[in-house]
């Protein structure tokens, strides 16, 4: 699935004007660029002991002047999309956000079949008479409860062979990806920082007190255990651990519905 988020100012009239401007910008031709962990120049992780983390991911990227689509990969799978923000560390005014998306329709067999309904695939199976493997062209008619194929003028299901797909559909991705439509005015290399919250990362502290033989002195040792189930790794991160409650604003249903209408 893909969630699309726009910046809304106070007031309905302002929101309409902003949305109109973003749609107009999105209609313009843009170049597509991808950035992964190999472009990372620094990362800072603040972990709260309420299963929440704040990530600041810095990367060096080359963007030409004008409107570009930036695909920001290798982010946490449990990212909180409404918390995402990107900025230029070189010149904050050189980068303008026109559109922001979070694609989390991850590739798996079920979704791949769903996306290929009505399209041509190949079936790879073994001929038990000749003991040779054969490839048959087929059309995937349905995937409700299992794939149903049309081979020539016949319909079949429960085919024992493997299904071969010609390509990965554009609207399916192998890992969570943030996508921005950006207007860049910087001629040199950009250095950007993406900030977001993610669930699925926690920490706890354990302490051991060891007394001496006379029980009048003690050594205190402390250990910190980090449980990372956010769906991303954070190598060489600057780490902060914070204890205590975190006040998180609950997403209002009306605001959520308005955002989903633009998805």
Tab-separated table of C-alpha atoms in Angstrom:
chain	number	residue	atom	x	y	z
A	1	UNK	CA	0.000	0.000	0.000
A	2	UNK	CA	1.049	3.586	-0.398
A	3	UNK	CA	0.231	6.419	1.948
A	4	UNK	CA	0.568	9.957	0.621
A	5	UNK	CA	0.833	12.908	2.918
A	6	UNK	CA	0.483	16.603	2.165
A	7	UNK	CA	1.162	19.615	4.340
A	8	UNK	CA	-2.064	21.239	5.442
A	9	UNK	CA	-2.172	24.773	6.819
A	10	UNK	CA	-4.892	25.974	9.116
A	11	UNK	CA	-8.069	26.708	7.255
A	12	UNK	CA	-9.818	24.869	4.466
A	13	UNK	CA	-9.064	27.503	1.821
A	14	UNK	CA	-5.317	27.355	2.496
A	15	UNK	CA	-5.369	23.556	2.398
A	16	UNK	CA	-7.047	23.597	-1.014
A	17	UNK	CA	-4.481	26.036	-2.389
A	18	UNK	CA	-1.572	23.950	-1.104
A	19	UNK	CA	-3.020	20.710	-2.445
A	20	UNK	CA	-3.561	22.319	-5.852
A	21	UNK	CA	0.028	23.524	-5.926
A	22	UNK	CA	1.395	20.104	-5.009
A	23	UNK	CA	-0.641	18.283	-7.612
A	24	UNK	CA	0.500	20.764	-10.264
A	25	UNK	CA	4.132	20.207	-9.282
A	26	UNK	CA	3.705	16.435	-9.237
A	27	UNK	CA	2.421	16.539	-12.813
A	28	UNK	CA	5.733	17.978	-14.005
A	29	UNK	CA	8.353	15.630	-15.406
A	30	UNK	CA	10.853	14.606	-12.740
A	31	UNK	CA	13.969	12.436	-12.559
A	32	UNK	CA	14.019	9.469	-10.173
A	33	UNK	CA	16.939	8.891	-7.808
A	34	UNK	CA	17.436	6.222	-5.152
A	35	UNK	CA	19.510	6.365	-1.999
A	36	UNK	CA	20.384	3.458	0.254
A	37	UNK	CA	22.473	2.733	3.290
A	38	UNK	CA	25.626	2.988	1.154
A	39	UNK	CA	25.065	6.772	0.939
A	40	UNK	CA	24.723	7.136	4.705
A	41	UNK	CA	27.151	9.590	6.289
A	42	UNK	CA	25.811	9.429	9.825
A	43	UNK	CA	22.932	8.128	11.891
A	44	UNK	CA	21.671	8.994	15.364
A	45	UNK	CA	19.230	6.825	17.300
A	46	UNK	CA	17.372	7.899	20.425
A	47	UNK	CA	15.623	4.974	22.092
A	48	UNK	CA	12.811	5.499	24.582
A	49	UNK	CA	11.948	2.646	26.919
A	50	UNK	CA	8.355	2.634	25.665
A	51	UNK	CA	9.109	0.691	22.453
A	52	UNK	CA	9.809	3.866	20.481
A	53	UNK	CA	12.822	5.235	18.649
A	54	UNK	CA	13.754	8.547	17.020
A	55	UNK	CA	15.955	8.120	13.947
A	56	UNK	CA	18.044	10.830	12.279
A	57	UNK	CA	19.501	9.438	9.059
A	58	UNK	CA	22.029	11.602	7.180
A	59	UNK	CA	22.973	10.855	3.584
A	60	UNK	CA	24.993	12.453	0.799
A	61	UNK	CA	23.133	12.467	-2.506
A	62	UNK	CA	23.561	14.006	-5.928
A	63	UNK	CA	20.437	15.724	-7.177
A	64	UNK	CA	20.292	17.936	-10.263
A	65	UNK	CA	18.590	21.282	-10.049
A	66	UNK	CA	14.856	21.175	-10.535
A	67	UNK	CA	12.161	18.706	-9.540
A	68	UNK	CA	13.345	15.216	-8.600
A	69	UNK	CA	11.813	12.106	-7.097
A	70	UNK	CA	13.970	10.765	-4.278
A	71	UNK	CA	13.464	7.152	-3.173
A	72	UNK	CA	14.881	6.885	0.351
A	73	UNK	CA	15.411	3.183	1.085
A	74	UNK	CA	16.686	1.156	4.047
A	75	UNK	CA	14.344	2.723	6.571
A	76	UNK	CA	12.572	1.041	9.487
A	77	UNK	CA	9.684	-1.244	8.581
A	78	UNK	CA	7.733	-0.009	11.619
A	79	UNK	CA	8.186	3.654	10.781
A	80	UNK	CA	5.461	6.069	11.875
A	81	UNK	CA	4.711	7.798	8.534
A	82	UNK	CA	3.220	10.970	10.014
A	83	UNK	CA	6.486	11.691	11.849
A	84	UNK	CA	8.702	11.806	8.744
A	85	UNK	CA	10.607	14.969	7.834
A	86	UNK	CA	13.530	15.675	5.500
A	87	UNK	CA	15.786	18.717	5.312
A	88	UNK	CA	18.992	19.868	3.661
A	89	UNK	CA	21.990	20.171	5.969
A	90	UNK	CA	23.867	22.247	3.388
A	91	UNK	CA	21.251	24.942	2.839
A	92	UNK	CA	17.741	24.491	4.296
A	93	UNK	CA	16.284	26.814	1.660
A	94	UNK	CA	17.706	24.769	-1.225
A	95	UNK	CA	15.265	21.881	-0.812
A	96	UNK	CA	11.485	22.205	-1.005
A	97	UNK	CA	9.146	19.293	-0.314
A	98	UNK	CA	6.381	19.039	-2.903
A	99	UNK	CA	5.082	15.587	-2.056
A	100	UNK	CA	5.816	12.868	0.467
A	101	UNK	CA	4.926	9.169	0.223
A	102	UNK	CA	5.580	6.072	2.253
A	103	UNK	CA	5.435	2.827	0.287
A	104	UNK	CA	4.973	-0.266	2.392
A	105	UNK	CA	3.288	-2.630	-0.063
A	106	UNK	CA	6.108	-5.129	0.357
A	107	UNK	CA	6.816	-7.903	-2.076
A	108	UNK	CA	5.528	-11.365	-1.145
A	109	UNK	CA	4.043	-14.288	-3.140
A	110	UNK	CA	0.414	-13.410	-2.398
A	111	UNK	CA	0.731	-9.751	-3.390
A	112	UNK	CA	2.795	-10.614	-6.449
A	113	UNK	CA	0.021	-12.923	-7.658
A	114	UNK	CA	-2.623	-10.289	-6.920
A	115	UNK	CA	-0.756	-7.708	-9.003
A	116	UNK	CA	-0.507	-10.105	-11.960
A	117	UNK	CA	-4.212	-10.905	-12.240
A	118	UNK	CA	-5.142	-10.364	-15.901
A	119	UNK	CA	-1.514	-10.530	-17.040
A	120	UNK	CA	0.661	-13.116	-18.770
A	121	UNK	CA	2.984	-15.376	-16.762
A	122	UNK	CA	4.922	-18.567	-17.422
A	123	UNK	CA	4.400	-21.905	-15.690
A	124	UNK	CA	7.478	-24.016	-15.149
A	125	UNK	CA	6.782	-27.725	-14.553
A	126	UNK	CA	8.134	-31.200	-15.163
A	127	UNK	CA	6.651	-33.482	-17.806
A	128	UNK	CA	6.276	-36.842	-16.059
A	129	UNK	CA	6.223	-38.713	-19.377
A	130	UNK	CA	9.417	-37.281	-20.812
A	131	UNK	CA	10.933	-36.305	-17.430
A	132	UNK	CA	11.856	-32.985	-18.975
A	133	UNK	CA	11.031	-29.551	-17.632
A	134	UNK	CA	8.718	-27.442	-19.754
A	135	UNK	CA	7.598	-23.822	-19.776
A	136	UNK	CA	3.997	-22.991	-20.635
A	137	UNK	CA	2.595	-19.513	-21.296
A	138	UNK	CA	-0.522	-18.762	-19.253
A	139	UNK	CA	-2.780	-15.914	-18.218
A	140	UNK	CA	-3.557	-15.447	-14.519
A	141	UNK	CA	-7.329	-14.988	-14.325
A	142	UNK	CA	-7.849	-14.881	-10.568
A	143	UNK	CA	-6.093	-15.347	-7.236
A	144	UNK	CA	-9.058	-15.730	-4.899
A	145	UNK	CA	-8.295	-18.781	-2.790
A	146	UNK	CA	-5.581	-19.824	-5.225
A	147	UNK	CA	-4.326	-18.960	-8.709
A	148	UNK	CA	-6.555	-19.777	-11.691
A	149	UNK	CA	-4.890	-19.842	-15.112
A	150	UNK	CA	-5.968	-19.786	-18.723
A	151	UNK	CA	-3.723	-21.921	-20.927
A	152	UNK	CA	-4.675	-21.546	-24.579
A	153	UNK	CA	-8.473	-21.939	-24.455
A	154	UNK	CA	-8.594	-23.985	-21.248
A	155	UNK	CA	-8.969	-22.961	-17.604
A	156	UNK	CA	-7.018	-24.703	-14.837
A	157	UNK	CA	-6.123	-24.321	-11.172
A	158	UNK	CA	-3.849	-26.157	-8.758
A	159	UNK	CA	-1.035	-26.188	-11.294
A	160	UNK	CA	1.916	-28.068	-9.743
A	161	UNK	CA	4.623	-26.038	-11.452
A	162	UNK	CA	6.434	-22.874	-10.428
A	163	UNK	CA	5.161	-19.519	-11.622
A	164	UNK	CA	7.611	-17.291	-13.477
A	165	UNK	CA	6.936	-13.538	-13.468
A	166	UNK	CA	8.611	-11.322	-16.081
A	167	UNK	CA	9.249	-8.444	-13.678
A	168	UNK	CA	8.354	-6.902	-10.328
A	169	UNK	CA	5.350	-4.558	-10.655
A	170	UNK	CA	6.171	-0.887	-10.171
A	171	UNK	CA	3.794	-0.553	-7.233
A	172	UNK	CA	5.436	-3.398	-5.306
A	173	UNK	CA	8.715	-2.891	-3.462
A	174	UNK	CA	11.112	-5.269	-1.745
A	175	UNK	CA	11.535	-3.109	1.362
A	176	UNK	CA	9.900	-0.054	2.977
A	177	UNK	CA	10.738	3.128	1.095
A	178	UNK	CA	10.185	6.820	1.696
A	179	UNK	CA	9.551	8.773	-1.492
A	180	UNK	CA	9.767	12.523	-1.830
A	181	UNK	CA	9.083	14.816	-4.728
A	182	UNK	CA	11.618	17.573	-4.129
A	183	UNK	CA	12.554	20.838	-5.766
A	184	UNK	CA	16.319	21.264	-5.517
A	185	UNK	CA	18.123	24.551	-6.156
A	186	UNK	CA	21.585	23.455	-5.017
A	187	UNK	CA	24.172	22.903	-7.749
A	188	UNK	CA	26.591	20.934	-5.574
A	189	UNK	CA	26.048	17.668	-3.705
A	190	UNK	CA	23.199	17.650	-1.225
A	191	UNK	CA	23.507	16.362	2.297
A	192	UNK	CA	20.088	15.572	3.695
A	193	UNK	CA	18.765	14.389	7.025
A	194	UNK	CA	15.609	12.308	7.276
A	195	UNK	CA	14.018	12.227	10.714
A	196	UNK	CA	11.291	9.829	11.784
A	197	UNK	CA	9.861	7.853	14.676
A	198	UNK	CA	9.612	4.095	14.636
A	199	UNK	CA	7.960	1.495	16.798
A	200	UNK	CA	9.603	-1.811	17.621
A	201	UNK	CA	12.783	-0.646	19.362
A	202	UNK	CA	13.249	-0.731	23.123
A	203	UNK	CA	15.840	-0.878	25.878
A	204	UNK	CA	16.162	-1.974	29.479
A	205	UNK	CA	18.840	-1.739	32.144
A	206	UNK	CA	19.933	-4.549	34.470
A	207	UNK	CA	22.182	-4.095	37.498
A	208	UNK	CA	24.293	-6.479	39.561
A	209	UNK	CA	25.586	-5.626	43.054
A	210	UNK	CA	28.563	-7.665	44.320
A	211	UNK	CA	29.510	-7.426	48.027
A	212	UNK	CA	32.993	-8.039	49.401
A	213	UNK	CA	33.762	-10.671	52.057
A	214	UNK	CA	33.024	-8.258	54.907
A	215	UNK	CA	29.803	-7.006	53.344
A	216	UNK	CA	30.913	-3.397	53.829
A	217	UNK	CA	31.773	-2.555	50.222
A	218	UNK	CA	30.080	-3.324	46.952
A	219	UNK	CA	30.671	-3.141	43.230
A	220	UNK	CA	27.793	-2.063	41.012
A	221	UNK	CA	27.698	-3.223	37.409
A	222	UNK	CA	25.115	-2.167	34.878
A	223	UNK	CA	24.109	-3.656	31.549
A	224	UNK	CA	21.890	-2.220	28.877
A	225	UNK	CA	19.960	-4.526	26.559
A	226	UNK	CA	18.570	-3.138	23.301
A	227	UNK	CA	15.754	-5.011	21.580
A	228	UNK	CA	15.530	-3.902	17.952
A	229	UNK	CA	12.510	-5.191	16.059
A	230	UNK	CA	11.986	-2.045	13.980
A	231	UNK	CA	12.978	-3.750	10.740
A	232	UNK	CA	16.222	-1.835	10.164
A	233	UNK	CA	19.819	-1.950	11.348
A	234	UNK	CA	21.693	1.089	12.641
A	235	UNK	CA	25.416	0.559	12.202
A	236	UNK	CA	27.841	2.906	13.977
A	237	UNK	CA	24.917	4.934	15.302
A	238	UNK	CA	25.188	7.715	17.860
A	239	UNK	CA	23.029	6.259	20.590
A	240	UNK	CA	20.930	7.931	23.274
A	241	UNK	CA	18.792	6.107	25.815
A	242	UNK	CA	15.869	7.920	27.405
A	243	UNK	CA	13.724	6.656	30.285
A	244	UNK	CA	10.253	7.857	31.122
A	245	UNK	CA	6.879	8.318	29.538
A	246	UNK	CA	6.539	9.877	26.092
A	247	UNK	CA	3.399	11.827	25.290
A	248	UNK	CA	2.274	10.859	21.799
A	249	UNK	CA	-0.586	12.686	20.139
A	250	UNK	CA	-3.191	10.250	18.914
A	251	UNK	CA	-4.108	10.574	15.268
A	252	UNK	CA	-7.590	12.036	14.961
A	253	UNK	CA	-9.943	9.915	12.804
A	254	UNK	CA	-11.084	12.943	10.801
A	255	UNK	CA	-7.498	13.957	10.013
A	256	UNK	CA	-6.546	10.373	9.143
A	257	UNK	CA	-9.500	10.034	6.762
A	258	UNK	CA	-8.552	13.289	5.053
A	259	UNK	CA	-4.984	12.056	4.541
A	260	UNK	CA	-6.129	8.715	3.154
A	261	UNK	CA	-8.293	10.452	0.568
A	262	UNK	CA	-5.040	11.646	-1.010
A	263	UNK	CA	-3.447	8.180	-0.977
